[in-house]
Amino acid sequence: MNILLKSAKIVCPENKALHLKKRDILIKKGVIEKIAASIEAPSGVKTIERKDLHVSLGWFDSSVSFGEPGFEERETIENGLGVATSSGFTDIILNPNTNPLPDSSSNIVFLKERANGNSTNLHPLGSLTVNSEGKDLAELYDMKSAGAVAFYDFKKQISNPNLLKIALLYTQNFDGLVFSYPQDGQIKGKGIVHEGDVSTMLGLKGIPAMAEELQIARDLFILEYTGGKLHIPTISTANSVKLIGNAKKNGLDVTCSVAVHNLIFTDESLKEFDSNYKVMPPLRTKSDCKALIKGLKDGVIDFVTSDHTPIDIEDKRVEFDNAVSGTIGLESSFGSLNLLFDIEETIALLTKGRERFGVKTASFAEGEKACLTLFETSSEDIFSMANIHSTSKNSLFLGSTLKGQVYGVINNNQIII
């Protein structure tokens, strides 16, 4: 793969000499050979010129679900990675919510082998407990050796506090990272949306913010006792931000993430009973959205994620109470973040996080492997079915105006435009 990017505006705060400069970039055999103000295209090199062409390090998403194995009708690994590529992502963390669940080294090996040869790299999570039943720890060390980057019972609380204690102690032996989903199942009960005025008006069972915050407070107390590395995925309330911020000030090794849709939509969106808005954690209030955005800007919240969760139509086009929670989000991540933040902040959010999972971050420099995302920043368009490449179409961004467009990625000696 030999290509020349012409007049590309580089967005890379880590490289101050190149950041926000327009440069030609020559890439040969997957390596950045030259970056200069002007480069003549050598023989046999394809030239790429696009309107408002921007380039950054490849994007990263810390919470993506597909379906294979077991739920291929929702999304196969091959198609899912294609969606990630067309959405600008060169690395994704794959959630463990398949059938069978990846609770052994052989499952991890299967996932990695299925992803070989793609332009987007797949980094699997292993289940924290056997069959994600919350009883016995799975083969954590063996899975780490096989390529699992962390351990998570996807969207299931760790109800036994002693289990979390043991997991945090045990994983310190091999620098493992433990996920704990922030929701107390007993307080949640049969709730399906945020508990508040809207849930009362609609007659829907609510989930109080306290269900999330009590779980986080408990987990942070355990982390303080044990040490180790804890990640709290997809927080959704203002008090959750405060709790984690205080824990970081006290020196605890904790990170957290937030889903893009929890920054934008509130429970007011539920009034039409559209099941695409049924997500977990639930959409909260406007004040929660503001606190989450501030938490990202302040660095309390470490990562923003699409929380991409394909759900087939049979499980979504039913009564709201019976619909399965989840929304796809890879295709809409950039365009929605670009509305909330300036382009430098947006790209910083989309490129950070790899180190937490032991994934190497590429460098934007001559002689380095090309791991790049190409995009433009200014066009506005209404997100429609035509923008969705996922097998499942359950997006709560349908009908929303998004800003910017992904042109493609360059990674693993491949270019996808």
Tab-separated table of C-alpha atoms in Angstrom:
chain	number	residue	atom	x	y	z
A	1	MET	CA	0.000	0.000	0.000
A	2	ASN	CA	1.669	3.203	-1.214
A	3	ILE	CA	-0.334	6.432	-0.946
A	4	LEU	CA	0.123	10.171	-0.687
A	5	LEU	CA	-2.248	12.312	1.364
A	6	LYS	CA	-2.350	15.851	-0.031
A	7	SER	CA	-2.857	18.962	2.121
A	8	ALA	CA	-4.135	17.049	5.131
A	9	LYS	CA	-4.646	19.039	8.333
A	10	ILE	CA	-3.036	17.040	11.128
A	11	VAL	CA	-4.860	16.901	14.469
A	12	CYS	CA	-2.330	15.456	16.911
A	13	PRO	CA	-1.720	17.417	20.139
A	14	GLU	CA	1.038	14.943	21.084
A	15	ASN	CA	3.167	16.197	18.177
A	16	LYS	CA	3.344	19.951	18.652
A	17	ALA	CA	5.465	20.450	15.542
A	18	LEU	CA	2.691	19.016	13.336
A	19	HIS	CA	-0.484	19.755	15.283
A	20	LEU	CA	-3.018	21.746	13.213
A	21	LYS	CA	-0.548	22.065	10.322
A	22	LYS	CA	-1.429	21.192	6.705
A	23	ARG	CA	1.024	18.686	5.324
A	24	ASP	CA	1.475	16.106	2.574
A	25	ILE	CA	2.001	12.626	4.005
A	26	LEU	CA	3.686	9.841	2.048
A	27	ILE	CA	2.966	6.304	3.227
A	28	LYS	CA	4.803	3.288	1.811
A	29	LYS	CA	4.168	-0.323	2.808
A	30	GLY	CA	2.134	0.802	5.794
A	31	VAL	CA	4.817	3.106	7.190
A	32	ILE	CA	4.872	6.931	7.243
A	33	GLU	CA	7.888	7.652	5.044
A	34	LYS	CA	7.714	11.440	4.775
A	35	ILE	CA	5.743	14.409	6.115
A	36	ALA	CA	6.364	17.721	4.383
A	37	ALA	CA	4.683	20.909	3.172
A	38	SER	CA	4.708	19.561	-0.372
A	39	ILE	CA	5.585	16.140	-1.777
A	40	GLU	CA	5.549	15.140	-5.421
A	41	ALA	CA	3.760	11.830	-5.900
A	42	PRO	CA	6.326	9.133	-6.762
A	43	SER	CA	5.594	6.670	-9.533
A	44	GLY	CA	3.022	4.043	-8.561
A	45	VAL	CA	1.758	5.960	-5.533
A	46	LYS	CA	-1.953	6.687	-5.245
A	47	THR	CA	-2.796	10.292	-4.358
A	48	ILE	CA	-5.712	11.035	-2.019
A	49	GLU	CA	-7.213	14.520	-2.004
A	50	ARG	CA	-10.461	15.331	-0.230
A	51	LYS	CA	-12.356	18.464	0.722
A	52	ASP	CA	-11.447	19.658	4.232
A	53	LEU	CA	-9.186	16.606	4.695
A	54	HIS	CA	-8.092	16.072	8.292
A	55	VAL	CA	-5.976	13.250	9.675
A	56	SER	CA	-5.349	12.013	13.218
A	57	LEU	CA	-4.036	8.941	14.937
A	58	GLY	CA	-6.500	6.057	14.588
A	59	TRP	CA	-9.519	6.150	16.865
A	60	PHE	CA	-10.203	3.825	19.791
A	61	ASP	CA	-13.464	2.569	21.348
A	62	SER	CA	-13.457	0.862	24.745
A	63	SER	CA	-16.931	-0.729	24.587
A	64	VAL	CA	-18.170	-2.467	21.437
A	65	SER	CA	-20.462	-5.486	21.093
A	66	PHE	CA	-21.040	-7.623	18.021
A	67	GLY	CA	-22.835	-10.967	18.139
A	68	GLU	CA	-20.590	-13.742	16.899
A	69	PRO	CA	-20.508	-16.428	18.149
A	70	GLY	CA	-24.131	-17.171	18.942
A	71	PHE	CA	-25.916	-14.008	17.786
A	72	GLU	CA	-24.646	-13.633	14.230
A	73	GLU	CA	-28.029	-12.235	13.161
A	74	ARG	CA	-27.146	-9.135	15.179
A	75	GLU	CA	-23.605	-8.687	13.880
A	76	THR	CA	-20.763	-10.899	12.723
A	77	ILE	CA	-17.180	-10.089	13.637
A	78	GLU	CA	-16.330	-9.466	9.981
A	79	ASN	CA	-19.175	-7.022	9.376
A	80	GLY	CA	-18.752	-5.407	12.774
A	81	LEU	CA	-15.093	-4.669	12.146
A	82	GLY	CA	-16.068	-3.273	8.751
A	83	VAL	CA	-18.512	-0.935	10.506
A	84	ALA	CA	-15.782	0.122	12.935
A	85	THR	CA	-13.407	0.828	10.042
A	86	SER	CA	-15.919	2.908	8.104
A	87	SER	CA	-16.643	4.818	11.332
A	88	GLY	CA	-12.966	5.725	11.785
A	89	PHE	CA	-11.906	3.254	14.467
A	90	THR	CA	-8.632	1.354	14.175
A	91	ASP	CA	-8.916	-0.384	17.574
A	92	ILE	CA	-11.951	-1.617	19.494
A	93	ILE	CA	-12.429	-3.436	22.793
A	94	LEU	CA	-14.941	-6.256	22.275
A	95	ASN	CA	-17.439	-6.918	25.053
A	96	PRO	CA	-18.030	-10.487	26.299
A	97	ASN	CA	-21.724	-10.950	25.517
A	98	THR	CA	-21.751	-13.836	23.065
A	99	ASN	CA	-22.856	-17.467	23.254
A	100	PRO	CA	-20.752	-19.181	24.431
A	101	LEU	CA	-19.306	-16.451	26.612
A	102	PRO	CA	-15.518	-15.990	26.405
A	103	ASP	CA	-14.591	-17.369	29.821
A	104	SER	CA	-11.615	-19.494	28.736
A	105	SER	CA	-8.431	-19.036	26.729
A	106	SER	CA	-9.809	-21.014	23.764
A	107	ASN	CA	-12.695	-18.548	23.421
A	108	ILE	CA	-10.264	-15.633	23.374
A	109	VAL	CA	-8.121	-17.339	20.742
A	110	PHE	CA	-11.231	-17.892	18.576
A	111	LEU	CA	-12.166	-14.206	18.695
A	112	LYS	CA	-8.663	-13.035	17.837
A	113	GLU	CA	-8.335	-15.505	14.960
A	114	ARG	CA	-11.701	-14.442	13.517
A	115	ALA	CA	-10.481	-10.832	13.518
A	116	ASN	CA	-7.137	-11.473	11.814
A	117	GLY	CA	-6.404	-9.559	8.617
A	118	ASN	CA	-8.768	-6.643	9.226
A	119	SER	CA	-7.888	-2.971	9.142
A	120	THR	CA	-9.459	-2.538	12.590
A	121	ASN	CA	-7.814	-4.381	15.489
A	122	LEU	CA	-10.049	-6.341	17.871
A	123	HIS	CA	-9.017	-6.614	21.523
A	124	PRO	CA	-11.296	-9.013	23.425
A	125	LEU	CA	-12.487	-8.818	27.000
A	126	GLY	CA	-12.800	-12.071	28.898
A	127	SER	CA	-15.681	-12.844	31.244
A	128	LEU	CA	-14.780	-12.145	34.853
A	129	THR	CA	-16.666	-15.184	36.147
A	130	VAL	CA	-17.525	-18.588	34.712
A	131	ASN	CA	-20.415	-18.123	32.273
A	132	SER	CA	-20.770	-14.579	33.723
A	133	GLU	CA	-22.841	-16.055	36.541
A	134	GLY	CA	-21.057	-14.088	39.276
A	135	LYS	CA	-20.072	-17.152	41.292
A	136	ASP	CA	-16.558	-18.384	40.433
A	137	LEU	CA	-13.723	-16.484	38.789
A	138	ALA	CA	-13.021	-17.580	35.223
A	139	GLU	CA	-9.575	-18.537	33.884
A	140	LEU	CA	-8.289	-14.978	34.150
A	141	TYR	CA	-4.557	-15.591	33.851
A	142	ASP	CA	-4.962	-18.025	30.958
A	143	MET	CA	-7.224	-15.581	29.131
A	144	LYS	CA	-4.756	-12.728	29.692
A	145	SER	CA	-2.007	-14.923	28.232
A	146	ALA	CA	-4.229	-15.661	25.217
A	147	GLY	CA	-4.871	-11.962	24.537
A	148	ALA	CA	-7.739	-10.780	26.765
A	149	VAL	CA	-7.118	-7.150	27.737
A	150	ALA	CA	-9.428	-7.061	30.791
A	151	PHE	CA	-12.261	-8.961	32.507
A	152	TYR	CA	-15.950	-8.077	32.595
A	153	ASP	CA	-19.332	-9.667	33.150
A	154	PHE	CA	-21.024	-7.488	30.555
A	155	LYS	CA	-23.668	-5.191	32.100
A	156	LYS	CA	-24.043	-7.480	35.106
A	157	GLN	CA	-23.354	-6.268	38.620
A	158	ILE	CA	-20.822	-8.055	40.800
A	159	SER	CA	-23.332	-8.721	43.566
A	160	ASN	CA	-20.863	-10.547	45.824
A	161	PRO	CA	-18.418	-7.948	47.212
A	162	ASN	CA	-15.969	-10.657	48.251
A	163	LEU	CA	-15.742	-11.809	44.635
A	164	LEU	CA	-14.649	-8.323	43.554
A	165	LYS	CA	-12.156	-8.238	46.422
A	166	ILE	CA	-10.621	-11.554	45.344
A	167	ALA	CA	-10.555	-10.519	41.672
A	168	LEU	CA	-8.740	-7.261	42.430
A	169	LEU	CA	-6.205	-9.062	44.614
A	170	TYR	CA	-5.625	-11.947	42.213
A	171	THR	CA	-5.218	-9.850	39.049
A	172	GLN	CA	-2.407	-7.836	40.623
A	173	ASN	CA	-0.193	-10.880	40.020
A	174	PHE	CA	-0.287	-10.251	36.258
A	175	ASP	CA	-1.305	-6.575	35.994
A	176	GLY	CA	-4.910	-7.441	35.122
A	177	LEU	CA	-7.735	-4.941	34.794
A	178	VAL	CA	-11.137	-5.660	36.372
A	179	PHE	CA	-14.415	-4.144	35.140
A	180	SER	CA	-17.327	-3.623	37.509
A	181	TYR	CA	-20.658	-2.607	36.022
A	182	PRO	CA	-22.143	0.239	38.110
A	183	GLN	CA	-25.631	-0.914	38.970
A	184	ASP	CA	-27.090	-2.444	42.112
A	185	GLY	CA	-29.521	-5.040	40.804
A	186	GLN	CA	-31.670	-5.125	43.921
A	187	ILE	CA	-32.276	-1.375	43.854
A	188	LYS	CA	-32.770	-1.475	40.095
A	189	GLY	CA	-35.341	-4.228	40.527
A	190	LYS	CA	-37.582	-4.329	37.462
A	191	GLY	CA	-36.765	-0.760	36.475
A	192	ILE	CA	-36.148	-0.027	32.799
A	193	VAL	CA	-35.733	3.779	32.610
A	194	HIS	CA	-34.477	6.603	34.822
A	195	GLU	CA	-36.621	7.104	37.905
A	196	GLY	CA	-38.047	10.615	37.821
A	197	ASP	CA	-40.891	12.782	36.599
A	198	VAL	CA	-40.854	11.258	33.104
A	199	SER	CA	-41.008	7.645	34.306
A	200	THR	CA	-43.897	8.548	36.613
A	201	MET	CA	-45.762	10.334	33.813
A	202	LEU	CA	-45.256	7.432	31.396
A	203	GLY	CA	-46.045	4.728	33.922
A	204	LEU	CA	-42.668	3.015	33.416
A	205	LYS	CA	-40.737	1.377	36.248
A	206	GLY	CA	-37.775	3.543	37.187
A	207	ILE	CA	-34.129	2.977	38.089
A	208	PRO	CA	-32.961	5.536	40.657
A	209	ALA	CA	-29.563	7.168	40.240
A	210	MET	CA	-28.780	5.668	43.640
A	211	ALA	CA	-28.628	2.189	42.066
A	212	GLU	CA	-25.515	3.288	40.176
A	213	GLU	CA	-23.956	5.421	42.866
A	214	LEU	CA	-24.207	2.890	45.719
A	215	GLN	CA	-22.504	0.255	43.567
A	216	ILE	CA	-19.696	2.650	42.670
A	217	ALA	CA	-19.217	3.708	46.304
A	218	ARG	CA	-18.995	0.055	47.385
A	219	ASP	CA	-16.549	-0.826	44.628
A	220	LEU	CA	-14.298	2.121	45.442
A	221	PHE	CA	-14.168	1.113	49.126
A	222	ILE	CA	-13.114	-2.367	48.066
A	223	LEU	CA	-10.496	-0.977	45.669
A	224	GLU	CA	-9.067	1.189	48.443
A	225	TYR	CA	-8.682	-1.932	50.603
A	226	THR	CA	-7.241	-4.272	47.966
A	227	GLY	CA	-5.330	-2.117	45.514
A	228	GLY	CA	-5.370	-3.292	41.909
A	229	LYS	CA	-6.837	-1.772	38.763
A	230	LEU	CA	-10.559	-1.085	38.389
A	231	HIS	CA	-12.525	0.205	35.410
A	232	ILE	CA	-16.126	1.373	35.809
A	233	PRO	CA	-17.841	1.354	32.391
A	234	THR	CA	-20.583	3.692	31.171
A	235	ILE	CA	-21.457	5.849	34.162
A	236	SER	CA	-24.529	8.055	33.805
A	237	THR	CA	-25.104	10.301	36.842
A	238	ALA	CA	-23.650	13.515	38.244
A	239	ASN	CA	-22.890	11.962	41.635
A	240	SER	CA	-21.007	9.115	39.956
A	241	VAL	CA	-18.628	11.718	38.531
A	242	LYS	CA	-18.081	13.158	42.028
A	243	LEU	CA	-17.450	9.770	43.606
A	244	ILE	CA	-14.862	8.773	41.012
A	245	GLY	CA	-13.232	12.208	41.070
A	246	ASN	CA	-12.733	11.949	44.827
A	247	ALA	CA	-11.333	8.428	44.480
A	248	LYS	CA	-8.772	9.628	41.943
A	249	LYS	CA	-7.731	12.478	44.252
A	250	ASN	CA	-7.121	9.820	46.913
A	251	GLY	CA	-4.779	7.964	44.570
A	252	LEU	CA	-6.949	4.978	43.649
A	253	ASP	CA	-6.184	3.280	40.326
A	254	VAL	CA	-9.646	3.676	38.811
A	255	THR	CA	-10.861	4.721	35.378
A	256	CYS	CA	-14.354	5.147	33.960
A	257	SER	CA	-16.173	5.749	30.695
A	258	VAL	CA	-19.398	7.292	29.467
A	259	ALA	CA	-21.512	6.390	26.442
A	260	VAL	CA	-21.913	9.116	23.822
A	261	HIS	CA	-25.707	8.945	23.962
A	262	ASN	CA	-25.709	9.617	27.716
A	263	LEU	CA	-24.054	12.964	26.956
A	264	ILE	CA	-26.754	14.048	24.513
A	265	PHE	CA	-30.143	12.455	25.164
A	266	THR	CA	-32.269	12.681	28.311
A	267	ASP	CA	-35.256	10.742	29.577
A	268	GLU	CA	-37.441	13.355	27.842
A	269	SER	CA	-36.748	11.342	24.650
A	270	LEU	CA	-38.801	8.456	26.014
A	271	LYS	CA	-42.151	10.177	25.568
A	272	GLU	CA	-42.794	8.514	22.191
A	273	PHE	CA	-42.066	5.035	23.638
A	274	ASP	CA	-39.453	4.460	20.909
A	275	SER	CA	-37.542	1.359	22.011
A	276	ASN	CA	-34.351	2.645	20.373
A	277	TYR	CA	-34.104	4.948	23.397
A	278	LYS	CA	-34.193	2.014	25.782
A	279	VAL	CA	-30.553	1.720	26.811
A	280	MET	CA	-28.653	0.624	29.884
A	281	PRO	CA	-27.619	2.588	31.850
A	282	PRO	CA	-30.785	4.574	31.157
A	283	LEU	CA	-30.947	8.070	29.753
A	284	ARG	CA	-30.888	10.435	32.720
A	285	THR	CA	-31.582	14.180	33.141
A	286	LYS	CA	-30.201	17.347	31.580
A	287	SER	CA	-28.201	18.102	34.735
A	288	ASP	CA	-26.631	14.643	34.529
A	289	CYS	CA	-25.643	15.269	30.889
A	290	LYS	CA	-23.985	18.559	31.849
A	291	ALA	CA	-22.075	16.905	34.694
A	292	LEU	CA	-20.888	14.093	32.434
A	293	ILE	CA	-19.635	16.543	29.786
A	294	LYS	CA	-17.832	18.540	32.480
A	295	GLY	CA	-16.373	15.290	33.840
A	296	LEU	CA	-14.881	14.558	30.415
A	297	LYS	CA	-13.421	18.045	30.102
A	298	ASP	CA	-11.966	17.879	33.620
A	299	GLY	CA	-10.456	14.449	33.033
A	300	VAL	CA	-12.471	12.692	35.745
A	301	ILE	CA	-14.143	10.571	33.061
A	302	ASP	CA	-11.344	8.895	31.130
A	303	PHE	CA	-13.003	7.607	27.948
A	304	VAL	CA	-16.047	8.214	25.817
A	305	THR	CA	-17.475	5.156	24.072
A	306	SER	CA	-20.111	4.366	21.486
A	307	ASP	CA	-21.285	1.465	23.682
A	308	HIS	CA	-22.218	-0.087	20.330
A	309	THR	CA	-24.789	-2.830	21.028
A	310	PRO	CA	-26.552	-4.335	18.004
A	311	ILE	CA	-30.016	-5.729	18.736
A	312	ASP	CA	-32.047	-7.487	16.036
A	313	ILE	CA	-35.403	-6.114	14.996
A	314	GLU	CA	-37.391	-8.913	16.673
A	315	ASP	CA	-36.066	-7.779	20.062
A	316	LYS	CA	-36.553	-4.065	19.439
A	317	ARG	CA	-39.838	-3.718	17.550
A	318	VAL	CA	-41.936	-4.873	20.500
A	319	GLU	CA	-43.641	-3.205	23.460
A	320	PHE	CA	-41.239	-0.871	25.258
A	321	ASP	CA	-41.312	-2.973	28.447
A	322	ASN	CA	-40.271	-6.088	26.531
A	323	ALA	CA	-37.646	-4.549	24.238
A	324	VAL	CA	-33.996	-5.436	24.785
A	325	SER	CA	-31.827	-2.517	25.915
A	326	GLY	CA	-29.090	-1.190	23.659
A	327	THR	CA	-28.236	1.044	20.729
A	328	ILE	CA	-25.644	0.894	17.985
A	329	GLY	CA	-23.274	3.834	18.018
A	330	LEU	CA	-20.082	3.379	16.009
A	331	GLU	CA	-21.430	5.174	12.931
A	332	SER	CA	-22.684	8.177	14.901
A	333	SER	CA	-19.862	8.635	17.449
A	334	PHE	CA	-17.741	11.170	15.607
A	335	GLY	CA	-20.612	13.257	14.237
A	336	SER	CA	-22.267	13.554	17.640
A	337	LEU	CA	-19.094	14.319	19.616
A	338	ASN	CA	-18.164	16.939	17.020
A	339	LEU	CA	-21.357	18.810	17.940
A	340	LEU	CA	-20.507	18.849	21.652
A	341	PHE	CA	-16.781	19.610	21.572
A	342	ASP	CA	-14.322	21.477	19.373
A	343	ILE	CA	-12.346	19.316	16.973
A	344	GLU	CA	-9.232	19.132	19.166
A	345	GLU	CA	-11.264	17.915	22.150
A	346	THR	CA	-13.205	15.484	19.964
A	347	ILE	CA	-10.080	13.865	18.543
A	348	ALA	CA	-8.448	13.735	21.980
A	349	LEU	CA	-11.460	11.788	23.260
A	350	LEU	CA	-11.480	9.451	20.264
A	351	THR	CA	-7.781	8.612	20.435
A	352	LYS	CA	-7.140	8.201	24.167
A	353	GLY	CA	-7.446	5.068	26.298
A	354	ARG	CA	-5.348	2.348	24.711
A	355	GLU	CA	-2.704	2.286	27.437
A	356	ARG	CA	-5.259	1.386	30.096
A	357	PHE	CA	-5.846	-1.877	28.237
A	358	GLY	CA	-2.208	-2.560	27.422
A	359	VAL	CA	-2.703	-1.645	23.765
A	360	LYS	CA	0.189	0.229	22.178
A	361	THR	CA	-0.510	3.714	20.859
A	362	ALA	CA	1.066	4.533	17.508
A	363	SER	CA	3.122	7.698	16.948
A	364	PHE	CA	2.480	10.307	14.273
A	365	ALA	CA	6.011	10.596	12.910
A	366	GLU	CA	8.218	9.581	10.011
A	367	GLY	CA	9.358	5.979	10.213
A	368	GLU	CA	6.355	4.922	12.314
A	369	LYS	CA	3.590	2.502	11.343
A	370	ALA	CA	0.633	4.340	9.809
A	371	CYS	CA	-2.376	4.046	12.102
A	372	LEU	CA	-4.515	6.952	10.935
A	373	THR	CA	-8.109	8.136	10.589
A	374	LEU	CA	-9.144	10.459	7.758
A	375	PHE	CA	-12.132	12.777	8.183
A	376	GLU	CA	-13.675	16.173	7.527
A	377	THR	CA	-15.143	18.402	10.194
A	378	SER	CA	-17.669	20.872	8.812
A	379	SER	CA	-20.516	19.216	6.899
A	380	GLU	CA	-23.830	18.662	8.650
A	381	ASP	CA	-26.236	15.887	7.774
A	382	ILE	CA	-29.270	14.131	9.213
A	383	PHE	CA	-28.361	10.633	10.365
A	384	SER	CA	-30.532	8.119	8.515
A	385	MET	CA	-30.717	4.416	7.657
A	386	ALA	CA	-28.403	5.136	4.723
A	387	ASN	CA	-25.647	5.965	7.221
A	388	ILE	CA	-25.968	2.629	9.035
A	389	HIS	CA	-23.723	-0.215	7.924
A	390	SER	CA	-24.406	-2.425	10.937
A	391	THR	CA	-26.575	-5.490	10.402
A	392	SER	CA	-28.835	-4.264	13.214
A	393	LYS	CA	-30.427	-0.838	12.797
A	394	ASN	CA	-31.270	0.044	16.413
A	395	SER	CA	-29.867	3.573	16.591
A	396	LEU	CA	-31.299	6.294	18.774
A	397	PHE	CA	-29.446	8.855	16.610
A	398	LEU	CA	-31.806	8.293	13.651
A	399	GLY	CA	-33.189	11.689	12.643
A	400	SER	CA	-30.474	13.610	14.515
A	401	THR	CA	-28.250	16.184	12.844
A	402	LEU	CA	-24.573	15.208	13.069
A	403	LYS	CA	-21.483	17.187	12.122
A	404	GLY	CA	-18.502	15.913	10.139
A	405	GLN	CA	-17.812	12.807	8.109
A	406	VAL	CA	-15.318	9.962	8.261
A	407	TYR	CA	-13.409	9.350	5.016
A	408	GLY	CA	-11.661	6.169	6.117
A	409	VAL	CA	-8.689	4.653	7.915
A	410	ILE	CA	-5.130	3.611	7.163
A	411	ASN	CA	-3.969	0.740	9.358
A	412	ASN	CA	-2.283	-2.662	9.155
A	413	ASN	CA	-0.900	-1.764	5.716
A	414	GLN	CA	-4.453	-1.294	4.433
A	415	ILE	CA	-6.382	1.761	3.337
A	416	ILE	CA	-10.169	1.767	3.457
A	417	ILE	CA	-11.829	4.857	1.953
